[in-house]
Amino acid sequence: MSHDKWIMDGNYSHSFNLRSELADTIIYLELPLRVCLYRVIKGLLSNLGKTRPDMAKAAMKN
């Protein structure tokens, strides 16, 4: 948030107040519960026993 332009996604509730004060646009998507659950289960099953390639190196288990 120290830059002039930024995009954040995700549910970072601990910093929402700060981000909302600095943001000029907020897009909130409220998807149906069945869509959210499907995506969670699909993600869990497709990454079972693997390290996701989009994870930061510090978070990866060796």
Coordinates of C-alpha atoms in Angstrom, one line a residue, residues 2-47:
S2 CA 3.1 2.2 0.0
H3 CA 2.9 2.6 -3.8
D4 CA 0.6 4.9 -5.7
K5 CA -1.2 2.0 -7.4
W6 CA -2.0 -1.4 -6.0
I7 CA -4.4 -4.3 -6.3
M8 CA -5.2 -6.7 -3.4
D9 CA -7.5 -9.7 -3.4
G10 CA -8.4 -12.0 -0.6
N11 CA -10.0 -11.9 2.8
Y12 CA -7.5 -10.0 4.9
S13 CA -10.0 -8.9 7.6
H14 CA -7.3 -7.7 10.0
S15 CA -6.2 -4.9 7.6
F16 CA -9.5 -4.2 5.9
N17 CA -10.1 -0.9 7.7
L18 CA -6.7 0.5 6.6
R19 CA -7.1 -0.8 3.0
S20 CA -10.6 0.6 2.7
E21 CA -9.5 4.1 3.8
L22 CA -6.7 4.1 1.2
A23 CA -8.7 2.5 -1.7
D24 CA -10.5 4.5 -4.4
T25 CA -12.4 1.4 -5.6
I26 CA -13.6 -1.7 -3.8
I27 CA -15.1 -4.6 -5.7
Y28 CA -16.9 -7.1 -3.5
L29 CA -18.0 -10.4 -4.9
E30 CA -20.6 -12.4 -3.0
L31 CA -20.6 -15.8 -4.6
P32 CA -23.2 -18.5 -3.8
L33 CA -22.1 -20.9 -1.0
R34 CA -22.1 -23.9 -3.4
V35 CA -19.6 -22.2 -5.7
C36 CA -17.3 -21.3 -2.8
L37 CA -17.4 -24.8 -1.3
Y38 CA -16.9 -26.4 -4.8
R39 CA -13.7 -24.3 -5.3
V40 CA -12.4 -25.0 -1.8
I41 CA -12.9 -28.8 -2.3
K42 CA -11.5 -28.7 -5.8
G43 CA -8.4 -26.8 -4.6
L44 CA -7.8 -29.2 -1.7
L45 CA -8.1 -32.3 -3.9
S46 CA -6.0 -31.0 -6.8
N47 CA -3.2 -29.9 -4.4

